[in-house]
Amino acid sequence: MLADPTSPLISSVGTRLCREVLPSSFLAREVELSILLPPASLPTAASYPVLYLNDGQDFERLHLQATLDVLYAGGTVQPFIVVGMHANELRVQEYGTAGHPDFNGRGSLAGAYAQFVLEELLPFVQENHQASSNPAEAVMAGFSLGGLSAFDLVWHHPEAFARAGVFSGSFWWRQRAVGAGYTPADRIMHGLVRAGSLHPSHRFWLQVGTLDERGDRNENGVIDSVEDCLDLIEELISCGLNTQNALRYVQVEGGHHHPDTWGRVMSDFLIWAFGKAEGSAALPAPLPVVRLQLDPHLAPAILPPSAPPVAPPVTPLVLPTSENAVGQPLPAALVLATHSIPTPMSLTRPADGDFLPYAAGYINLVPTDADPREVLRSQPAEIHAVFAGLSEEQAEKAYAPGKWNLKEMLLHQIDSERVFAYRAMRFARNDGQNLPGFEQDDYVTYSGANARSIASLLAEYDATRAATVALFDSFTEEQLDRRGTANGGPATVRALLYIVPGHERHHLNIIRERYLPIL
């Protein structure tokens, strides 16, 4: 063990923070630890319960020390130790399900990370910081992919941990990609629970935010993060879990996939895990573990039949003048009043020969029975949700060396949409001459995306999408079937109408699978 002499912060009133470095033979790296000890003013004990927390580098973003000080000052929790294990650039490899990488090979080091925790970390903390070795007094927790890691460790090692805390857990972790034959049975943690057995000591605290994401794979009105968590709970119940005394499911209305939300609900988790009897009794009741299915036959009982549908207000496009243009942000969403109600369009999908083979992957991401123009209208909410609460620094973080960051990906989406829409306009006007392709990596390199703010990129995205929707709304069935040549191959206007939202869905899937787990 190597102590880090640069950052001991000791308070005689609140929690005491120290940082240490633990060399790991399993991970072949030194793991930095942030350790929060109980206030010195409290009576000492021979040993203390322990919270082992993935992503220990995020203590400050979670406002963890301040939350602990408030709980201790109110006498709400018993003294306990917090051990935060810092992640590094290999986070998406070290976190996951041990021995079960996902379809993209991520989580390849999860087994080594589990060995580090069990065989190096626990003995070190128990020997040096009076940490209890009793599994009933050891809690493992984490956020997003780190939450999946925590659940996996507790599920498979009840001899070390009795309880798990999971904030917005990545229970989507799967062995097959969406669009490549994926079914719900491909979710890895659900399968591991189904194949395993519940331990009598197991206790779980699971949290999800209703704005964790916008994805809805099966289009049943329940976002995937909520559904994945509820499905896991159903697997636990099938294994015999008593939801009354072994589960706390906290659904945060308006909660995001972000440390700000997780920090706000941290006290609920800590009181559940380490609260005194009177403190735990005062916790608000969690959301019942239920599913809400909207049955059309029951709609009159839910919505008063006499209430006519209210049409959303239409905001006309207002072009800036010389007086108001300077320094004024564009509206968050632009709606063209003249195209608010598009003409009906058949749902005939593009056929083979209407597009280059690579585009099939995009077209297939548009649901079979969906109007692609309505998909175009709904997607901006998902894009805005991705960037809500992100700092400029986070938006400039790539998931791996040499990959685009989120700002670059967003501007790539804007550039590509403009190119596809331009091709559609040319072909709709019966201009069938060959249009050149473009090199997307070169465009990103020279885009200057990282010199711009998130707000400016979103404003440009909104303006581009408004123009795209207006263009495609204007096309007749005859124009949709016109064709031309682009990038050396065929393309119909109809195919381009499907390619634009499919291309964006492709990148939204990448954001969820590769970016959100590292943020």
Short mmCIF file of C-alpha atoms in Angstrom, two decimals:
data_model
loop_
_atom_site.label_atom_id
_atom_site.label_comp_id
_atom_site.label_asym_id
_atom_site.label_seq_id
_atom_site.Cartn_x
_atom_site.Cartn_y
_atom_site.Cartn_z
CA MET A 1 0.00 0.00 0.00
CA LEU A 2 1.24 3.44 -0.93
CA ALA A 3 -0.27 6.43 0.84
CA ASP A 4 -0.89 9.54 -1.19
CA PRO A 5 0.58 12.37 0.93
CA THR A 6 -0.94 15.11 -1.20
CA SER A 7 -4.58 14.83 -0.27
CA PRO A 8 -5.46 13.83 3.29
CA LEU A 9 -8.37 15.98 4.39
CA ILE A 10 -9.27 15.46 8.04
CA SER A 11 -12.16 17.04 9.88
CA SER A 12 -12.85 16.62 13.57
CA VAL A 13 -16.51 17.49 12.98
CA GLY A 14 -17.54 15.78 9.78
CA THR A 15 -16.33 12.75 7.88
CA ARG A 16 -12.61 12.27 7.40
CA LEU A 17 -11.28 11.78 3.89
CA CYS A 18 -8.04 10.05 3.02
CA ARG A 19 -6.74 8.83 -0.29
CA GLU A 20 -4.55 5.79 -0.84
CA VAL A 21 -3.19 3.81 -3.76
CA LEU A 22 -3.54 0.05 -3.87
CA PRO A 23 -1.42 -1.82 -6.45
CA SER A 24 -3.44 -4.63 -8.03
CA SER A 25 -1.88 -7.69 -9.58
CA PHE A 26 -5.22 -8.68 -11.11
CA LEU A 27 -5.78 -5.36 -12.88
CA ALA A 28 -2.12 -4.68 -13.57
CA ARG A 29 -2.58 -1.11 -12.36
CA GLU A 30 -2.60 0.96 -9.22
CA VAL A 31 -6.12 1.65 -8.01
CA GLU A 32 -6.63 4.96 -6.25
CA LEU A 33 -8.98 4.81 -3.27
CA SER A 34 -10.96 7.61 -1.67
CA ILE A 35 -11.87 6.56 1.86
CA LEU A 36 -14.35 8.43 4.05
CA LEU A 37 -14.04 7.58 7.74
CA PRO A 38 -16.70 8.39 10.38
CA PRO A 39 -16.38 11.71 12.22
CA ALA A 40 -13.71 11.71 14.91
CA SER A 41 -16.29 13.07 17.36
CA LEU A 42 -18.21 9.78 17.35
CA PRO A 43 -17.31 6.90 19.68
CA THR A 44 -14.86 4.51 18.09
CA ALA A 45 -15.71 0.88 17.38
CA ALA A 46 -13.71 -2.28 16.92
CA SER A 47 -15.01 -2.49 13.35
CA TYR A 48 -17.36 -0.55 11.11
CA PRO A 49 -19.85 -1.43 8.37
CA VAL A 50 -18.52 -0.55 4.92
CA LEU A 51 -19.87 0.86 1.67
CA TYR A 52 -17.71 -0.14 -1.31
CA LEU A 53 -18.52 2.33 -4.08
CA ASN A 54 -17.56 2.08 -7.74
CA ASP A 55 -16.51 5.30 -9.49
CA GLY A 56 -14.89 6.69 -6.36
CA GLN A 57 -13.47 9.54 -8.43
CA ASP A 58 -16.96 11.09 -8.44
CA PHE A 59 -17.33 11.83 -4.71
CA GLU A 60 -17.30 15.57 -5.33
CA ARG A 61 -19.81 15.45 -8.21
CA LEU A 62 -22.13 13.46 -5.94
CA HIS A 63 -21.64 15.89 -3.02
CA LEU A 64 -21.13 12.74 -0.98
CA GLN A 65 -19.15 14.21 1.90
CA ALA A 66 -21.72 16.98 2.45
CA THR A 67 -24.56 14.42 2.43
CA LEU A 68 -22.76 12.28 4.98
CA ASP A 69 -22.09 15.24 7.25
CA VAL A 70 -25.79 16.13 7.26
CA LEU A 71 -26.79 12.55 8.05
CA TYR A 72 -24.26 12.28 10.86
CA ALA A 73 -25.24 15.67 12.30
CA GLY A 74 -28.86 14.52 12.43
CA GLY A 75 -27.97 11.19 14.01
CA THR A 76 -29.72 9.41 11.15
CA VAL A 77 -27.06 6.82 10.32
CA GLN A 78 -24.71 4.67 12.29
CA PRO A 79 -20.96 5.18 11.78
CA PHE A 80 -19.66 3.45 8.66
CA ILE A 81 -16.77 3.63 6.22
CA VAL A 82 -17.02 4.54 2.53
CA VAL A 83 -14.39 3.11 0.20
CA GLY A 84 -14.48 4.55 -3.33
CA MET A 85 -12.53 2.72 -6.01
CA HIS A 86 -11.45 5.09 -8.78
CA ALA A 87 -12.06 3.98 -12.36
CA ASN A 88 -9.82 4.94 -15.26
CA GLU A 89 -9.97 4.82 -19.06
CA LEU A 90 -10.59 1.04 -18.89
CA ARG A 91 -13.85 1.54 -17.00
CA VAL A 92 -16.01 -0.03 -19.73
CA GLN A 93 -13.78 -3.11 -19.62
CA GLU A 94 -13.41 -3.47 -15.83
CA TYR A 95 -17.10 -2.95 -15.07
CA GLY A 96 -19.80 -5.32 -16.25
CA THR A 97 -20.63 -8.95 -15.53
CA ALA A 98 -17.65 -11.14 -14.58
CA GLY A 99 -16.93 -13.71 -17.25
CA HIS A 100 -19.69 -12.39 -19.52
CA PRO A 101 -18.61 -9.53 -21.82
CA ASP A 102 -21.35 -7.86 -23.82
CA PHE A 103 -21.89 -8.29 -27.56
CA ASN A 104 -19.26 -5.63 -28.28
CA GLY A 105 -16.58 -7.22 -26.10
CA ARG A 106 -16.96 -4.68 -23.29
CA GLY A 107 -16.51 -5.95 -19.76
CA SER A 108 -13.57 -8.17 -20.73
CA LEU A 109 -11.80 -7.29 -17.45
CA ALA A 110 -14.84 -7.59 -15.19
CA GLY A 111 -13.62 -10.93 -13.87
CA ALA A 112 -10.24 -9.43 -13.00
CA TYR A 113 -11.99 -6.52 -11.29
CA ALA A 114 -14.08 -8.92 -9.19
CA GLN A 115 -10.91 -10.74 -8.12
CA PHE A 116 -9.31 -7.42 -7.20
CA VAL A 117 -12.27 -6.47 -5.02
CA LEU A 118 -12.54 -9.85 -3.30
CA GLU A 119 -8.90 -10.80 -2.90
CA GLU A 120 -7.06 -7.48 -2.63
CA LEU A 121 -9.40 -4.64 -1.75
CA LEU A 122 -11.48 -6.24 1.02
CA PRO A 123 -8.48 -7.67 2.93
CA PHE A 124 -6.66 -4.34 2.63
CA VAL A 125 -9.54 -2.26 3.97
CA GLN A 126 -10.30 -4.74 6.73
CA GLU A 127 -6.69 -4.77 7.87
CA ASN A 128 -6.00 -1.04 7.67
CA HIS A 129 -9.28 0.74 8.40
CA GLN A 130 -11.24 -1.34 10.92
CA ALA A 131 -13.66 -2.48 8.24
CA SER A 132 -15.99 -5.30 9.22
CA SER A 133 -15.50 -8.66 7.53
CA ASN A 134 -19.14 -9.60 8.18
CA PRO A 135 -20.98 -9.85 4.82
CA ALA A 136 -24.11 -8.46 6.48
CA GLU A 137 -22.18 -5.24 7.11
CA ALA A 138 -20.69 -4.92 3.59
CA VAL A 139 -22.60 -3.05 0.88
CA MET A 140 -21.49 -2.79 -2.75
CA ALA A 141 -22.90 0.02 -4.90
CA GLY A 142 -22.36 1.88 -8.15
CA PHE A 143 -23.76 4.03 -10.91
CA SER A 144 -24.77 3.04 -14.44
CA LEU A 145 -22.25 0.42 -15.59
CA GLY A 146 -20.68 0.55 -12.12
CA GLY A 147 -24.11 -0.30 -10.73
CA LEU A 148 -24.29 -3.39 -12.94
CA SER A 149 -20.84 -4.36 -11.65
CA ALA A 150 -21.97 -3.92 -8.04
CA PHE A 151 -25.09 -6.03 -8.54
CA ASP A 152 -23.09 -8.77 -10.26
CA LEU A 153 -20.58 -8.91 -7.39
CA VAL A 154 -23.26 -9.12 -4.71
CA TRP A 155 -25.36 -11.65 -6.61
CA HIS A 156 -22.44 -14.04 -7.10
CA HIS A 157 -20.59 -13.42 -3.83
CA PRO A 158 -22.98 -13.37 -0.87
CA GLU A 159 -20.07 -14.62 1.23
CA ALA A 160 -18.59 -11.12 0.88
CA PHE A 161 -21.61 -8.80 0.44
CA ALA A 162 -25.22 -9.07 1.52
CA ARG A 163 -26.55 -5.89 -0.07
CA ALA A 164 -26.28 -4.02 -3.36
CA GLY A 165 -27.13 -0.42 -4.26
CA VAL A 166 -27.66 0.30 -7.95
CA PHE A 167 -28.16 3.82 -9.33
CA SER A 168 -29.48 3.78 -12.93
CA GLY A 169 -27.95 0.36 -13.49
CA SER A 170 -26.95 -0.71 -16.99
CA PHE A 171 -29.22 -3.74 -16.94
CA TRP A 172 -29.52 -3.44 -20.74
CA TRP A 173 -26.08 -5.19 -20.87
CA ARG A 174 -26.67 -7.78 -23.56
CA GLN A 175 -25.03 -10.46 -25.67
CA ARG A 176 -26.64 -9.41 -28.94
CA ALA A 177 -27.02 -5.95 -30.50
CA VAL A 178 -30.41 -4.39 -31.13
CA GLY A 179 -31.12 -4.93 -34.81
CA ALA A 180 -29.04 -8.13 -34.92
CA GLY A 181 -31.71 -10.53 -33.75
CA TYR A 182 -31.87 -9.13 -30.19
CA THR A 183 -34.60 -10.35 -27.84
CA PRO A 184 -35.12 -9.58 -24.12
CA ALA A 185 -33.57 -12.98 -23.36
CA ASP A 186 -30.23 -11.56 -24.52
CA ARG A 187 -29.89 -9.34 -21.43
CA ILE A 188 -26.99 -10.85 -19.55
CA MET A 189 -27.77 -9.99 -15.91
CA HIS A 190 -31.35 -11.16 -16.25
CA GLY A 191 -30.08 -14.50 -17.53
CA LEU A 192 -27.55 -14.82 -14.71
CA VAL A 193 -30.26 -14.21 -12.11
CA ARG A 194 -32.56 -16.68 -13.84
CA ALA A 195 -29.83 -19.33 -13.85
CA GLY A 196 -28.68 -18.61 -10.29
CA SER A 197 -30.24 -18.75 -6.85
CA LEU A 198 -31.18 -16.11 -4.32
CA HIS A 199 -29.22 -16.07 -1.06
CA PRO A 200 -31.24 -15.53 2.14
CA SER A 201 -29.11 -12.49 3.01
CA HIS A 202 -29.58 -10.71 -0.31
CA ARG A 203 -31.03 -7.19 -0.15
CA PHE A 204 -31.27 -4.77 -3.07
CA TRP A 205 -31.76 -0.99 -3.45
CA LEU A 206 -32.52 -0.17 -7.10
CA GLN A 207 -33.03 3.34 -8.52
CA VAL A 208 -34.11 4.55 -11.96
CA GLY A 209 -34.83 8.05 -13.30
CA THR A 210 -37.77 8.57 -15.61
CA LEU A 211 -35.50 10.70 -17.82
CA ASP A 212 -32.55 8.31 -17.70
CA GLU A 213 -33.03 7.99 -21.45
CA ARG A 214 -35.67 8.15 -24.18
CA GLY A 215 -35.14 4.72 -25.72
CA ASP A 216 -38.11 2.35 -25.97
CA ARG A 217 -37.02 -0.78 -27.83
CA ASN A 218 -40.41 -2.49 -27.86
CA GLU A 219 -42.42 0.75 -28.12
CA ASN A 220 -44.68 -0.08 -25.17
CA GLY A 221 -44.48 3.39 -23.63
CA VAL A 222 -41.95 2.41 -20.93
CA ILE A 223 -38.37 3.64 -21.39
CA ASP A 224 -35.83 0.84 -21.57
CA SER A 225 -33.96 1.71 -18.37
CA VAL A 226 -37.17 1.45 -16.31
CA GLU A 227 -38.29 -1.69 -18.09
CA ASP A 228 -34.90 -3.40 -17.78
CA CYS A 229 -34.90 -2.72 -14.04
CA LEU A 230 -38.51 -3.89 -13.56
CA ASP A 231 -37.78 -7.03 -15.57
CA LEU A 232 -34.82 -7.76 -13.32
CA ILE A 233 -37.03 -7.31 -10.28
CA GLU A 234 -39.45 -9.85 -11.76
CA GLU A 235 -36.57 -12.30 -12.16
CA LEU A 236 -35.62 -11.74 -8.51
CA ILE A 237 -39.21 -12.31 -7.42
CA SER A 238 -39.26 -15.53 -9.42
CA CYS A 239 -36.18 -16.58 -7.46
CA GLY A 240 -38.06 -15.99 -4.22
CA LEU A 241 -37.18 -12.39 -3.32
CA ASN A 242 -39.53 -10.89 -0.72
CA THR A 243 -40.19 -7.38 -2.03
CA GLN A 244 -41.47 -6.23 1.36
CA ASN A 245 -38.23 -6.66 3.27
CA ALA A 246 -35.49 -7.32 0.71
CA LEU A 247 -36.09 -4.69 -1.99
CA ARG A 248 -36.34 -0.93 -2.25
CA TYR A 249 -37.17 0.33 -5.76
CA VAL A 250 -36.86 4.11 -6.08
CA GLN A 251 -38.14 5.64 -9.32
CA VAL A 252 -37.16 9.31 -9.54
CA GLU A 253 -39.68 11.32 -11.52
CA GLY A 254 -37.68 13.66 -13.77
CA GLY A 255 -34.41 11.99 -12.72
CA HIS A 256 -31.57 11.94 -15.24
CA HIS A 257 -28.73 9.51 -15.89
CA HIS A 258 -26.37 11.88 -14.14
CA PRO A 259 -24.46 12.35 -10.84
CA ASP A 260 -26.71 15.28 -9.95
CA THR A 261 -29.75 12.98 -9.74
CA TRP A 262 -27.78 10.24 -7.99
CA GLY A 263 -26.43 12.70 -5.44
CA ARG A 264 -29.94 13.94 -4.69
CA VAL A 265 -31.18 10.43 -3.82
CA MET A 266 -27.98 9.37 -2.06
CA SER A 267 -29.40 10.01 1.40
CA ASP A 268 -32.28 7.61 0.71
CA PHE A 269 -29.80 4.89 -0.18
CA LEU A 270 -27.50 5.56 2.78
CA ILE A 271 -30.38 5.54 5.26
CA TRP A 272 -31.61 2.26 3.74
CA ALA A 273 -28.13 0.76 4.03
CA PHE A 274 -26.81 2.23 7.29
CA GLY A 275 -29.70 4.06 8.92
CA LYS A 276 -30.70 3.79 12.51
CA ALA A 277 -34.11 2.25 13.10
CA GLU A 278 -35.89 5.57 13.52
CA GLY A 279 -34.22 7.02 10.41
CA SER A 280 -35.13 4.07 8.21
CA ALA A 281 -38.74 4.21 9.40
CA ALA A 282 -38.95 7.83 8.23
CA LEU A 283 -38.00 7.02 4.62
CA PRO A 284 -40.75 7.78 2.11
CA ALA A 285 -42.46 4.73 0.70
CA PRO A 286 -40.84 3.56 -2.54
CA LEU A 287 -42.75 3.30 -5.76
CA PRO A 288 -44.63 -0.02 -5.80
CA VAL A 289 -43.19 -2.60 -8.15
CA VAL A 290 -45.95 -2.48 -10.74
CA ARG A 291 -46.36 -2.26 -14.49
CA LEU A 292 -48.82 0.16 -16.05
CA GLN A 293 -50.22 -1.01 -19.37
CA LEU A 294 -52.55 1.30 -21.29
CA ASP A 295 -55.44 -0.86 -22.50
CA PRO A 296 -57.41 1.03 -25.19
CA HIS A 297 -60.62 -0.55 -23.88
CA LEU A 298 -60.01 1.06 -20.50
CA ALA A 299 -59.16 4.48 -21.90
CA PRO A 300 -62.58 6.02 -21.04
CA ALA A 301 -61.95 5.13 -17.41
CA ILE A 302 -58.58 6.89 -17.53
CA LEU A 303 -59.36 9.88 -19.74
CA PRO A 304 -62.73 11.62 -19.49
CA PRO A 305 -64.51 10.89 -22.79
CA SER A 306 -65.96 14.38 -22.86
CA ALA A 307 -62.54 16.00 -22.91
CA PRO A 308 -61.63 16.71 -26.53
CA PRO A 309 -58.00 16.20 -27.52
CA VAL A 310 -55.98 19.36 -27.17
CA ALA A 311 -53.72 20.10 -30.11
CA PRO A 312 -50.25 21.28 -29.13
CA PRO A 313 -49.62 24.95 -29.86
CA VAL A 314 -47.80 25.60 -33.11
CA THR A 315 -44.85 27.93 -32.89
CA PRO A 316 -44.13 29.61 -36.23
CA LEU A 317 -40.59 29.91 -37.44
CA VAL A 318 -39.36 33.43 -36.72
CA LEU A 319 -36.27 34.47 -38.61
CA PRO A 320 -33.88 36.71 -36.65
CA THR A 321 -33.59 40.34 -37.65
CA SER A 322 -30.46 42.43 -37.50
CA GLU A 323 -31.70 43.84 -34.19
CA ASN A 324 -32.29 40.55 -32.41
CA ALA A 325 -29.87 38.15 -34.07
CA VAL A 326 -26.67 39.06 -32.26
CA GLY A 327 -26.12 37.08 -29.08
CA GLN A 328 -29.60 35.52 -29.09
CA PRO A 329 -29.86 31.71 -28.97
CA LEU A 330 -32.07 29.92 -31.45
CA PRO A 331 -35.28 28.37 -30.07
CA ALA A 332 -34.89 24.92 -28.56
CA ALA A 333 -37.31 23.52 -31.14
CA LEU A 334 -38.44 25.01 -34.41
CA VAL A 335 -41.89 24.17 -35.78
CA LEU A 336 -42.98 25.30 -39.22
CA ALA A 337 -46.65 26.21 -39.00
CA THR A 338 -47.31 25.56 -42.67
CA HIS A 339 -46.23 21.93 -42.28
CA SER A 340 -47.63 21.14 -38.83
CA ILE A 341 -50.11 18.63 -40.32
CA PRO A 342 -48.34 16.63 -43.06
CA THR A 343 -50.25 15.09 -45.91
CA PRO A 344 -50.92 11.35 -45.51
CA MET A 345 -48.15 9.10 -46.72
CA SER A 346 -48.19 5.38 -47.39
CA LEU A 347 -45.92 3.30 -45.20
CA THR A 348 -44.37 1.55 -48.17
CA ARG A 349 -40.79 0.89 -47.21
CA PRO A 350 -37.85 1.20 -49.61
CA ALA A 351 -37.12 -1.97 -51.57
CA ASP A 352 -33.82 -3.57 -52.48
CA GLY A 353 -32.27 -1.54 -55.27
CA ASP A 354 -33.56 1.72 -53.82
CA PHE A 355 -30.40 2.25 -51.77
CA LEU A 356 -26.81 1.14 -51.34
CA PRO A 357 -26.40 -2.01 -49.18
CA TYR A 358 -24.84 -0.16 -46.23
CA ALA A 359 -28.01 1.91 -45.81
CA ALA A 360 -30.10 -1.16 -44.97
CA GLY A 361 -28.74 -1.05 -41.43
CA TYR A 362 -30.18 2.45 -40.98
CA ILE A 363 -33.50 1.77 -42.70
CA ASN A 364 -34.09 -1.32 -40.56
CA LEU A 365 -33.83 0.81 -37.40
CA VAL A 366 -37.07 2.58 -38.33
CA PRO A 367 -39.95 0.44 -36.95
CA THR A 368 -41.96 -1.33 -39.63
CA ASP A 369 -45.27 0.33 -38.80
CA ALA A 370 -43.86 3.80 -38.06
CA ASP A 371 -44.25 6.91 -40.20
CA PRO A 372 -40.62 8.02 -40.66
CA ARG A 373 -41.70 11.66 -40.58
CA GLU A 374 -43.15 11.18 -37.10
CA VAL A 375 -39.90 9.50 -36.05
CA LEU A 376 -38.07 12.60 -37.28
CA ARG A 377 -40.32 14.76 -35.12
CA SER A 378 -39.83 12.66 -31.97
CA GLN A 379 -36.06 12.25 -32.07
CA PRO A 380 -35.02 15.78 -30.99
CA ALA A 381 -36.38 15.07 -27.50
CA GLU A 382 -33.99 12.12 -27.24
CA ILE A 383 -31.03 14.18 -28.42
CA HIS A 384 -31.78 16.95 -25.91
CA ALA A 385 -32.17 14.37 -23.12
CA VAL A 386 -28.70 12.98 -23.87
CA PHE A 387 -27.07 16.38 -23.40
CA ALA A 388 -29.26 17.55 -20.49
CA GLY A 389 -27.05 18.06 -17.44
CA LEU A 390 -23.79 17.28 -19.27
CA SER A 391 -20.89 19.65 -18.79
CA GLU A 392 -18.86 20.90 -21.75
CA GLU A 393 -16.02 18.66 -20.54
CA GLN A 394 -18.21 15.56 -20.49
CA ALA A 395 -19.45 16.26 -24.01
CA GLU A 396 -15.82 16.33 -25.18
CA LYS A 397 -15.03 12.90 -23.71
CA ALA A 398 -14.64 9.93 -26.07
CA TYR A 399 -15.40 6.37 -24.95
CA ALA A 400 -12.07 5.13 -26.36
CA PRO A 401 -8.92 6.63 -27.87
CA GLY A 402 -9.42 7.76 -31.46
CA LYS A 403 -13.22 7.77 -31.23
CA TRP A 404 -15.47 10.79 -31.65
CA ASN A 405 -16.75 12.56 -28.60
CA LEU A 406 -20.39 13.58 -28.14
CA LYS A 407 -19.96 17.06 -29.61
CA GLU A 408 -18.29 15.62 -32.69
CA MET A 409 -20.97 12.96 -33.01
CA LEU A 410 -23.73 15.56 -32.82
CA LEU A 411 -22.17 17.74 -35.50
CA HIS A 412 -21.60 14.63 -37.64
CA GLN A 413 -25.32 13.92 -37.32
CA ILE A 414 -26.11 17.47 -38.43
CA ASP A 415 -23.71 17.28 -41.39
CA SER A 416 -25.04 13.89 -42.52
CA GLU A 417 -28.66 15.01 -42.27
CA ARG A 418 -27.92 18.02 -44.44
CA VAL A 419 -26.23 15.83 -47.07
CA PHE A 420 -29.08 13.28 -47.12
CA ALA A 421 -31.73 16.02 -47.29
CA TYR A 422 -29.87 17.77 -50.13
CA ARG A 423 -29.80 14.52 -52.09
CA ALA A 424 -33.53 14.05 -51.45
CA MET A 425 -34.28 17.58 -52.71
CA ARG A 426 -32.22 17.08 -55.89
CA PHE A 427 -33.82 13.71 -56.70
CA ALA A 428 -37.35 14.93 -55.90
CA ARG A 429 -36.79 17.67 -58.47
CA ASN A 430 -35.99 14.92 -61.01
CA ASP A 431 -32.27 15.71 -60.98
CA GLY A 432 -30.80 12.23 -61.36
CA GLN A 433 -27.13 13.06 -61.94
CA ASN A 434 -24.55 11.36 -59.75
CA LEU A 435 -23.86 13.26 -56.53
CA PRO A 436 -20.50 12.75 -54.81
CA GLY A 437 -20.08 11.08 -51.44
CA PHE A 438 -18.28 12.58 -48.45
CA GLU A 439 -15.62 11.38 -46.02
CA GLN A 440 -17.20 11.59 -42.58
CA ASP A 441 -13.94 11.39 -40.61
CA ASP A 442 -12.48 14.33 -42.54
CA TYR A 443 -15.64 16.33 -41.92
CA VAL A 444 -15.39 15.69 -38.18
CA THR A 445 -11.68 16.56 -38.11
CA TYR A 446 -12.33 19.97 -39.66
CA SER A 447 -15.71 20.62 -38.02
CA GLY A 448 -14.45 22.62 -35.04
CA ALA A 449 -17.09 20.91 -32.88
CA ASN A 450 -15.03 21.12 -29.70
CA ALA A 451 -14.65 24.90 -30.02
CA ARG A 452 -18.43 25.27 -29.72
CA SER A 453 -20.82 25.07 -26.80
CA ILE A 454 -23.42 22.35 -26.35
CA ALA A 455 -26.14 25.00 -26.61
CA SER A 456 -24.94 26.24 -30.01
CA LEU A 457 -24.73 22.70 -31.41
CA LEU A 458 -28.23 21.85 -30.18
CA ALA A 459 -29.59 25.06 -31.71
CA GLU A 460 -28.05 24.16 -35.06
CA TYR A 461 -29.39 20.62 -34.76
CA ASP A 462 -32.91 21.92 -34.07
CA ALA A 463 -32.79 24.29 -37.04
CA THR A 464 -31.52 21.52 -39.33
CA ARG A 465 -34.20 19.08 -38.19
CA ALA A 466 -36.95 21.68 -38.67
CA ALA A 467 -35.77 22.23 -42.25
CA THR A 468 -35.55 18.47 -42.88
CA VAL A 469 -39.08 17.86 -41.59
CA ALA A 470 -40.44 20.71 -43.71
CA LEU A 471 -38.75 19.30 -46.81
CA PHE A 472 -40.00 15.73 -46.39
CA ASP A 473 -43.50 16.94 -45.45
CA SER A 474 -43.66 18.69 -48.84
CA PHE A 475 -43.06 15.59 -50.95
CA THR A 476 -45.85 13.78 -52.76
CA GLU A 477 -45.95 10.00 -53.24
CA GLU A 478 -44.66 10.48 -56.78
CA GLN A 479 -41.72 12.56 -55.57
CA LEU A 480 -40.91 10.02 -52.86
CA ASP A 481 -40.48 7.36 -55.55
CA ARG A 482 -38.14 9.42 -57.72
CA ARG A 483 -34.55 8.31 -57.73
CA GLY A 484 -31.03 9.41 -58.45
CA THR A 485 -27.44 8.36 -57.89
CA ALA A 486 -25.31 9.34 -54.93
CA ASN A 487 -21.91 8.07 -53.82
CA GLY A 488 -21.86 5.79 -56.87
CA GLY A 489 -25.12 3.98 -56.11
CA PRO A 490 -28.91 4.31 -56.34
CA ALA A 491 -31.13 6.15 -53.88
CA THR A 492 -34.81 7.01 -53.91
CA VAL A 493 -36.26 9.97 -52.03
CA ARG A 494 -38.26 7.46 -49.95
CA ALA A 495 -35.08 5.61 -49.00
CA LEU A 496 -33.46 8.87 -47.88
CA LEU A 497 -36.54 9.65 -45.77
CA TYR A 498 -35.90 6.42 -43.87
CA ILE A 499 -32.12 6.78 -43.80
CA VAL A 500 -32.16 10.12 -41.94
CA PRO A 501 -33.98 8.91 -38.77
CA GLY A 502 -32.34 5.47 -39.02
CA HIS A 503 -28.88 7.05 -39.07
CA GLU A 504 -29.76 9.10 -35.99
CA ARG A 505 -31.15 6.02 -34.21
CA HIS A 506 -27.87 4.24 -34.97
CA HIS A 507 -25.95 6.99 -33.19
CA LEU A 508 -28.41 7.16 -30.29
CA ASN A 509 -27.82 3.44 -29.74
CA ILE A 510 -24.07 4.01 -29.76
CA ILE A 511 -24.43 6.86 -27.26
CA ARG A 512 -26.37 4.66 -24.87
CA GLU A 513 -24.11 1.63 -25.22
CA ARG A 514 -20.69 3.29 -25.29
CA TYR A 515 -20.91 6.86 -23.98
CA LEU A 516 -23.45 6.96 -21.15
CA PRO A 517 -21.67 4.15 -19.22
CA ILE A 518 -18.51 6.30 -18.98
CA LEU A 519 -20.19 9.59 -18.04
#
